[in-house]
Every structure is written in C-alpha cells, then in structure tokens.
mmCIF file of C-alpha atoms in Angstrom:
data_model
loop_
_atom_site.group_PDB
_atom_site.id
_atom_site.type_symbol
_atom_site.label_atom_id
_atom_site.label_comp_id
_atom_site.label_asym_id
_atom_site.label_seq_id
_atom_site.Cartn_x
_atom_site.Cartn_y
_atom_site.Cartn_z
ATOM 1 C CA MET A 29 -0.017 0.067 0.129
ATOM 2 C CA ARG A 30 0.994 3.724 -0.245
ATOM 3 C CA VAL A 31 1.237 6.025 2.457
ATOM 4 C CA ARG A 32 2.385 9.695 2.350
ATOM 5 C CA VAL A 33 5.244 10.521 4.713
ATOM 6 C CA LYS A 34 6.149 14.033 5.806
ATOM 7 C CA TYR A 35 9.551 14.987 7.233
ATOM 8 C CA PHE A 36 10.559 18.075 9.579
ATOM 9 C CA ALA A 37 13.319 20.287 10.825
ATOM 10 C CA SER A 38 16.658 18.271 10.464
ATOM 11 C CA PHE A 39 15.031 15.278 8.735
ATOM 12 C CA ARG A 40 13.705 17.274 5.966
ATOM 13 C CA ASP A 41 17.417 18.342 5.583
ATOM 14 C CA MET A 42 18.712 14.800 5.561
ATOM 15 C CA THR A 43 16.104 13.366 3.235
ATOM 16 C CA GLY A 44 15.988 16.743 1.161
ATOM 17 C CA LYS A 45 12.267 16.055 1.023
ATOM 18 C CA THR A 46 9.410 17.812 2.676
ATOM 19 C CA GLU A 47 7.003 14.871 1.946
ATOM 20 C CA GLU A 48 6.895 11.807 -0.321
ATOM 21 C CA THR A 49 4.767 8.494 -0.994
ATOM 22 C CA LEU A 50 6.306 5.121 -0.031
ATOM 23 C CA ASP A 51 5.393 1.721 -0.724
ATOM 24 C CA VAL A 52 4.791 -0.385 2.710
ATOM 25 C CA PRO A 53 3.610 -3.645 3.132
ATOM 26 C CA GLU A 54 -0.260 -4.046 4.348
ATOM 27 C CA GLY A 55 -0.275 -4.453 8.169
ATOM 28 C CA VAL A 56 2.895 -2.518 8.760
ATOM 29 C CA THR A 57 3.261 -1.112 12.373
ATOM 30 C CA VAL A 58 4.699 2.196 13.278
ATOM 31 C CA GLU A 59 7.880 0.505 14.320
ATOM 32 C CA GLY A 60 8.053 -1.413 11.218
ATOM 33 C CA PHE A 61 7.456 1.722 9.116
ATOM 34 C CA ARG A 62 10.299 3.656 11.095
ATOM 35 C CA GLU A 63 12.758 0.702 10.081
ATOM 36 C CA HIS A 64 11.704 0.823 6.571
ATOM 37 C CA VAL A 65 12.475 4.735 6.717
ATOM 38 C CA LYS A 66 15.815 3.953 8.421
ATOM 39 C CA GLY A 67 16.536 1.573 5.569
ATOM 40 C CA LEU A 68 16.076 4.446 3.027
ATOM 41 C CA TYR A 69 18.136 7.233 4.735
ATOM 42 C CA GLU A 70 21.217 6.240 6.420
ATOM 43 C CA LYS A 71 21.532 9.733 8.215
ATOM 44 C CA ILE A 72 18.125 8.960 10.000
ATOM 45 C CA ALA A 73 19.268 5.447 10.879
ATOM 46 C CA ARG A 74 22.171 6.685 12.803
ATOM 47 C CA ARG A 75 19.954 8.993 14.987
ATOM 48 C CA ASP A 76 19.124 7.797 18.599
ATOM 49 C CA GLN A 77 15.757 9.339 18.423
ATOM 50 C CA VAL A 78 13.312 9.089 15.555
ATOM 51 C CA LEU A 79 9.943 10.270 16.451
ATOM 52 C CA VAL A 80 7.010 9.084 14.555
ATOM 53 C CA ALA A 81 3.471 10.592 14.540
ATOM 54 C CA VAL A 82 0.416 9.055 12.624
ATOM 55 C CA ASN A 83 -2.258 11.376 12.013
ATOM 56 C CA GLY A 84 -0.960 14.049 14.243
ATOM 57 C CA VAL A 85 -0.604 11.858 17.235
ATOM 58 C CA PHE A 86 2.037 9.940 18.790
ATOM 59 C CA MET A 87 1.106 6.324 18.688
ATOM 60 C CA PRO A 88 2.243 2.959 20.284
ATOM 61 C CA LEU A 89 5.072 1.148 18.367
ATOM 62 C CA ARG A 90 2.879 -1.688 17.658
ATOM 63 C CA THR A 91 0.090 0.608 16.270
ATOM 64 C CA VAL A 92 -1.040 -0.774 12.680
ATOM 65 C CA VAL A 93 -0.501 1.910 9.801
ATOM 66 C CA ARG A 94 -3.395 2.027 7.355
ATOM 67 C CA GLU A 95 -3.498 3.211 3.553
ATOM 68 C CA GLY A 96 -4.462 6.946 3.880
ATOM 69 C CA ASP A 97 -2.971 7.724 7.154
ATOM 70 C CA ASP A 98 -0.407 10.740 7.504
ATOM 71 C CA VAL A 99 2.822 9.588 8.807
ATOM 72 C CA ALA A 100 5.287 12.058 9.960
ATOM 73 C CA PHE A 101 8.996 11.729 10.734
ATOM 74 C CA PHE A 102 10.975 14.102 13.187
ATOM 75 C CA PRO A 103 13.708 14.628 15.469
ATOM 76 C CA PRO A 104 12.874 15.373 19.410
ATOM 77 C CA VAL A 105 10.910 18.933 19.536
ATOM 78 C CA SER A 106 12.297 21.979 20.675
ATOM 79 C CA GLY A 107 9.751 24.778 21.048
ATOM 80 C CA GLY A 108 8.950 26.794 23.787
ATOM 81 C CA MET B 16 -7.186 29.983 22.910
ATOM 82 C CA ILE B 17 -4.758 27.720 21.128
ATOM 83 C CA ARG B 18 -2.789 29.487 18.276
ATOM 84 C CA VAL B 19 0.181 28.631 16.153
ATOM 85 C CA GLN B 20 0.815 31.920 14.192
ATOM 86 C CA ARG B 21 3.822 33.785 12.761
ATOM 87 C CA GLU B 22 2.614 37.208 14.150
ATOM 88 C CA ASP B 23 3.464 38.631 17.669
ATOM 89 C CA VAL B 24 1.536 37.832 20.465
ATOM 90 C CA ASP B 25 -1.248 40.137 21.009
ATOM 91 C CA MET B 26 -1.349 40.423 24.853
ATOM 92 C CA ASP B 27 -4.366 42.381 25.316
ATOM 93 C CA ALA B 28 -6.315 40.023 23.525
ATOM 94 C CA VAL B 29 -4.990 36.787 24.975
ATOM 95 C CA LEU B 30 -5.344 38.318 28.318
ATOM 96 C CA GLU B 31 -9.112 39.100 27.782
ATOM 97 C CA ALA B 32 -9.566 35.759 26.296
ATOM 98 C CA VAL B 33 -8.177 34.069 29.563
ATOM 99 C CA LYS B 34 -9.554 36.447 32.329
ATOM 100 C CA SER B 35 -13.039 35.318 33.763
ATOM 101 C CA MET B 36 -15.219 36.903 36.358
ATOM 102 C CA LYS B 37 -14.820 33.745 38.798
ATOM 103 C CA SER B 38 -10.822 33.954 38.511
ATOM 104 C CA GLY B 39 -8.805 35.492 41.034
ATOM 105 C CA CYS B 40 -5.483 35.502 38.975
ATOM 106 C CA VAL B 41 -3.901 35.098 35.593
ATOM 107 C CA VAL B 42 -0.413 33.470 35.456
ATOM 108 C CA SER B 43 1.544 34.373 32.371
ATOM 109 C CA PHE B 44 4.634 32.626 30.915
ATOM 110 C CA PHE B 45 6.704 34.218 27.976
ATOM 111 C CA GLY B 46 9.255 32.498 26.260
ATOM 112 C CA THR B 47 11.822 34.668 24.439
ATOM 113 C CA VAL B 48 14.688 34.557 22.092
ATOM 114 C CA ARG B 49 18.087 34.358 23.997
ATOM 115 C CA ASP B 50 21.179 35.880 22.783
ATOM 116 C CA THR B 51 23.209 32.834 23.631
ATOM 117 C CA SER B 52 23.151 29.134 23.528
ATOM 118 C CA GLU B 53 25.483 26.611 24.770
ATOM 119 C CA GLY B 54 28.261 29.273 24.673
ATOM 120 C CA ARG B 55 27.367 30.412 21.084
ATOM 121 C CA SER B 56 26.340 33.760 20.276
ATOM 122 C CA VAL B 57 22.989 33.757 18.708
ATOM 123 C CA GLN B 58 21.875 36.540 15.771
ATOM 124 C CA ARG B 59 18.698 35.302 14.905
ATOM 125 C CA MET B 60 16.285 32.237 15.041
ATOM 126 C CA SER B 61 13.776 30.529 12.771
ATOM 127 C CA ILE B 62 11.010 28.076 14.158
ATOM 128 C CA GLU B 63 9.656 25.480 12.053
ATOM 129 C CA VAL B 64 6.265 23.780 13.027
ATOM 130 C CA TYR B 65 4.322 20.742 12.066
ATOM 131 C CA GLU B 66 0.860 23.070 12.319
ATOM 132 C CA GLU B 67 -2.007 20.402 12.216
ATOM 133 C CA MET B 68 -0.363 18.553 14.881
ATOM 134 C CA ALA B 69 0.941 21.253 16.938
ATOM 135 C CA VAL B 70 -2.474 22.469 17.249
ATOM 136 C CA LYS B 71 -4.031 18.971 18.240
ATOM 137 C CA GLN B 72 -1.084 18.632 20.799
ATOM 138 C CA LEU B 73 -1.660 21.919 22.462
ATOM 139 C CA SER B 74 -5.291 21.342 22.811
ATOM 140 C CA MET B 75 -4.786 17.935 24.388
ATOM 141 C CA ILE B 76 -2.206 19.946 26.964
ATOM 142 C CA ARG B 77 -4.913 22.577 27.557
ATOM 143 C CA ASP B 78 -7.673 20.027 28.305
ATOM 144 C CA GLU B 79 -5.078 18.104 30.593
ATOM 145 C CA ALA B 80 -4.165 21.101 32.366
ATOM 146 C CA LEU B 81 -7.850 22.389 32.842
ATOM 147 C CA GLU B 82 -8.804 18.694 34.126
ATOM 148 C CA ARG B 83 -5.968 18.289 36.417
ATOM 149 C CA PHE B 84 -5.402 21.460 38.108
ATOM 150 C CA GLY B 85 -9.095 22.743 38.213
ATOM 151 C CA VAL B 86 -7.997 26.077 36.549
ATOM 152 C CA HIS B 87 -10.562 28.180 34.550
ATOM 153 C CA GLU B 88 -8.882 28.812 31.360
ATOM 154 C CA VAL B 89 -5.628 28.064 29.466
ATOM 155 C CA ALA B 90 -4.351 30.026 26.540
ATOM 156 C CA VAL B 91 -1.212 29.136 24.487
ATOM 157 C CA VAL B 92 0.107 31.206 21.595
ATOM 158 C CA HIS B 93 3.277 29.699 19.869
ATOM 159 C CA ARG B 94 4.998 31.715 16.979
ATOM 160 C CA TYR B 95 6.939 30.258 14.175
ATOM 161 C CA GLY B 96 9.202 31.792 11.396
ATOM 162 C CA ASP B 97 11.799 34.091 11.607
ATOM 163 C CA LEU B 98 12.406 35.699 15.017
ATOM 164 C CA GLU B 99 15.006 38.277 16.306
ATOM 165 C CA VAL B 100 16.842 38.308 19.883
ATOM 166 C CA GLY B 101 14.606 39.533 22.393
ATOM 167 C CA ASN B 102 11.280 38.609 20.450
ATOM 168 C CA ASN B 103 8.502 36.759 22.167
ATOM 169 C CA ILE B 104 8.267 32.787 21.097
ATOM 170 C CA VAL B 105 5.430 31.335 23.232
ATOM 171 C CA TYR B 106 2.913 32.910 25.451
ATOM 172 C CA ILE B 107 0.977 30.913 28.351
ATOM 173 C CA GLY B 108 -1.570 32.253 30.103
ATOM 174 C CA VAL B 109 -3.762 30.533 32.968
ATOM 175 C CA SER B 110 -6.563 31.805 35.029
ATOM 176 C CA ALA B 111 -7.763 30.218 38.149
ATOM 177 C CA GLY B 112 -9.398 31.031 41.390
ATOM 178 C CA HIS B 113 -6.316 31.213 43.216
ATOM 179 C CA ARG B 114 -2.481 31.715 42.427
ATOM 180 C CA GLU B 115 -1.385 28.138 43.649
ATOM 181 C CA GLU B 116 -3.108 26.005 40.901
ATOM 182 C CA ALA B 117 -2.576 28.760 38.117
ATOM 183 C CA PHE B 118 1.191 28.412 38.834
ATOM 184 C CA GLN B 119 1.231 24.431 38.709
ATOM 185 C CA ALA B 120 -1.061 24.642 35.517
ATOM 186 C CA CYS B 121 1.280 27.151 33.832
ATOM 187 C CA ARG B 122 4.330 25.077 34.496
ATOM 188 C CA TYR B 123 2.565 21.923 33.193
ATOM 189 C CA VAL B 124 1.716 23.439 30.233
ATOM 190 C CA ILE B 125 5.315 24.648 29.355
ATOM 191 C CA ASP B 126 7.048 21.386 30.391
ATOM 192 C CA GLU B 127 4.725 19.424 28.192
ATOM 193 C CA LEU B 128 4.947 21.599 25.328
ATOM 194 C CA LYS B 129 8.605 21.039 25.208
ATOM 195 C CA GLU B 130 8.193 17.459 25.193
ATOM 196 C CA ARG B 131 5.218 16.781 22.920
ATOM 197 C CA VAL B 132 4.588 19.826 20.532
ATOM 198 C CA PRO B 133 6.218 19.397 16.935
ATOM 199 C CA LEU B 134 8.158 22.760 16.886
ATOM 200 C CA TRP B 135 11.647 22.948 16.227
ATOM 201 C CA LYS B 136 14.322 26.207 16.624
ATOM 202 C CA LYS B 137 17.263 26.694 14.562
ATOM 203 C CA GLU B 138 19.854 29.082 15.726
ATOM 204 C CA TYR B 139 21.798 31.320 13.560
ATOM 205 C CA THR B 140 25.111 31.765 15.065
ATOM 206 C CA ALA B 141 28.576 33.127 14.052
ATOM 207 C CA ASP B 142 29.573 29.543 13.556
ATOM 208 C CA GLY B 143 26.512 28.702 11.168
ATOM 209 C CA GLU B 144 22.871 27.212 11.334
ATOM 210 C CA VAL B 145 22.160 24.765 14.366
ATOM 211 C CA TRP B 146 19.086 22.833 14.710
ATOM 212 C CA VAL B 147 18.327 22.840 18.666
ATOM 213 C CA GLU B 148 16.634 19.438 19.349
ATOM 214 C CA GLY B 149 15.175 18.252 22.577
ATOM 215 C CA ASP B 150 15.697 14.837 24.499
ATOM 216 C CA ARG B 151 12.244 13.264 24.284
ATOM 217 C CA ARG B 152 12.375 9.445 24.906
ATOM 218 C CA GLU B 153 10.033 7.235 22.954
#
C-alpha cells in the first residue's frame, strides 16, 4: 500500500524532502514503518531518537498504519 | 485559545480571552529568544512547525491542565517563522481561582509543550546554523 510521509526540521534536510509517498506492506506497524524509513535514509538510521506521528498523534510502536494515514518523521522537538 | 502563528502575541487579546469573572488571577509565561545558546552567540532564530499536529497537541495539553489542576482557562500562543533576539516565542496564560493551581498549571503546560509539541528551533550563530533538538524519549 502507498502511504504519504512528511519530514520535518533536520530530517527534512537529511532526506531533502518535505514529503513523499512510500510503498509499504499491508499491516505494517509504526515500528516497522520506522525501520523501513531508516533503511532508506542512512542519516536517519544513525539517529538515537526518531519520532513518528500518525495523523498528528504519537501512537504506540505496535499500532498498525493504514492506507491514507498521514505519517510524519521528525527529531525530538524544541519549542517553547 | 490555542494559536500557532507568525505574528507577535497580542497581549491584550490573550488576556481578555483568559480572564473571567470567577478567576482571582492570571499567571503568564513568556518564552523569548536568548542571545546565547550553549556558549554560542545567537544572531537570530527560525522556528519550524508541524502546524496541524501542534494545534492538536496543544489542545490536548490544555484539556489536561484544565482537568488536572481545576483552573478556569488556558491560552497558548506559539510563534513560528523568523525571529530576532528578544522577540516573543511563546505565551501561556492560565486563569484560576487562586495562584497556587494557576502556577502549577502554567508550569505543566510549558513542560509538556517542550516534550510533545512539534516545533523546532534553528539558531543562526557566528559558526553557522544549528537545529536545536530536545531529548524526548519514546
């Protein structure tokens, strides 16, 4: 299935993209999706902290991602 | 009131939104751009936001503060885009019957914001540009 992915802050710099559509297997979990992205981008793979949000919410790593979900990858936040 | 915006904070408007007749106080927190960071001199800053998620997260934090501390109203305005040293970054206002719960709730909101709300600072220093990243664990 195809899922839209967004990248923010230093991850946008590392991928050179603000967003893209990725082909991932049906039933993939948040954790599996993160491994997939780490496999595509070595610089992200080297990071200790790779945060993932699904539809604007932090979901448990075992959560299954569905077609049409909005998945975002980013480093630890630094607002305030 | 939850806002993520480029413009500066309109203090009068936010105070009016937070105050109520039943409240005995408003506790306010302002975050501003500092001129140094980890020993480096900061010339200016830009802030990136994942806006849709930031608004969702801030609304959740506001609801948690209202519920947990029994305060009357919580307002958060966070800026993004290009900022100069001394500019406002974030305003948090909390109204409550008494100061104790207002201070506690205000502290809770800024602490949670720094952990959970998708905003990122980039500092422009004499040595170049640096993304600031927090230390949130999964």
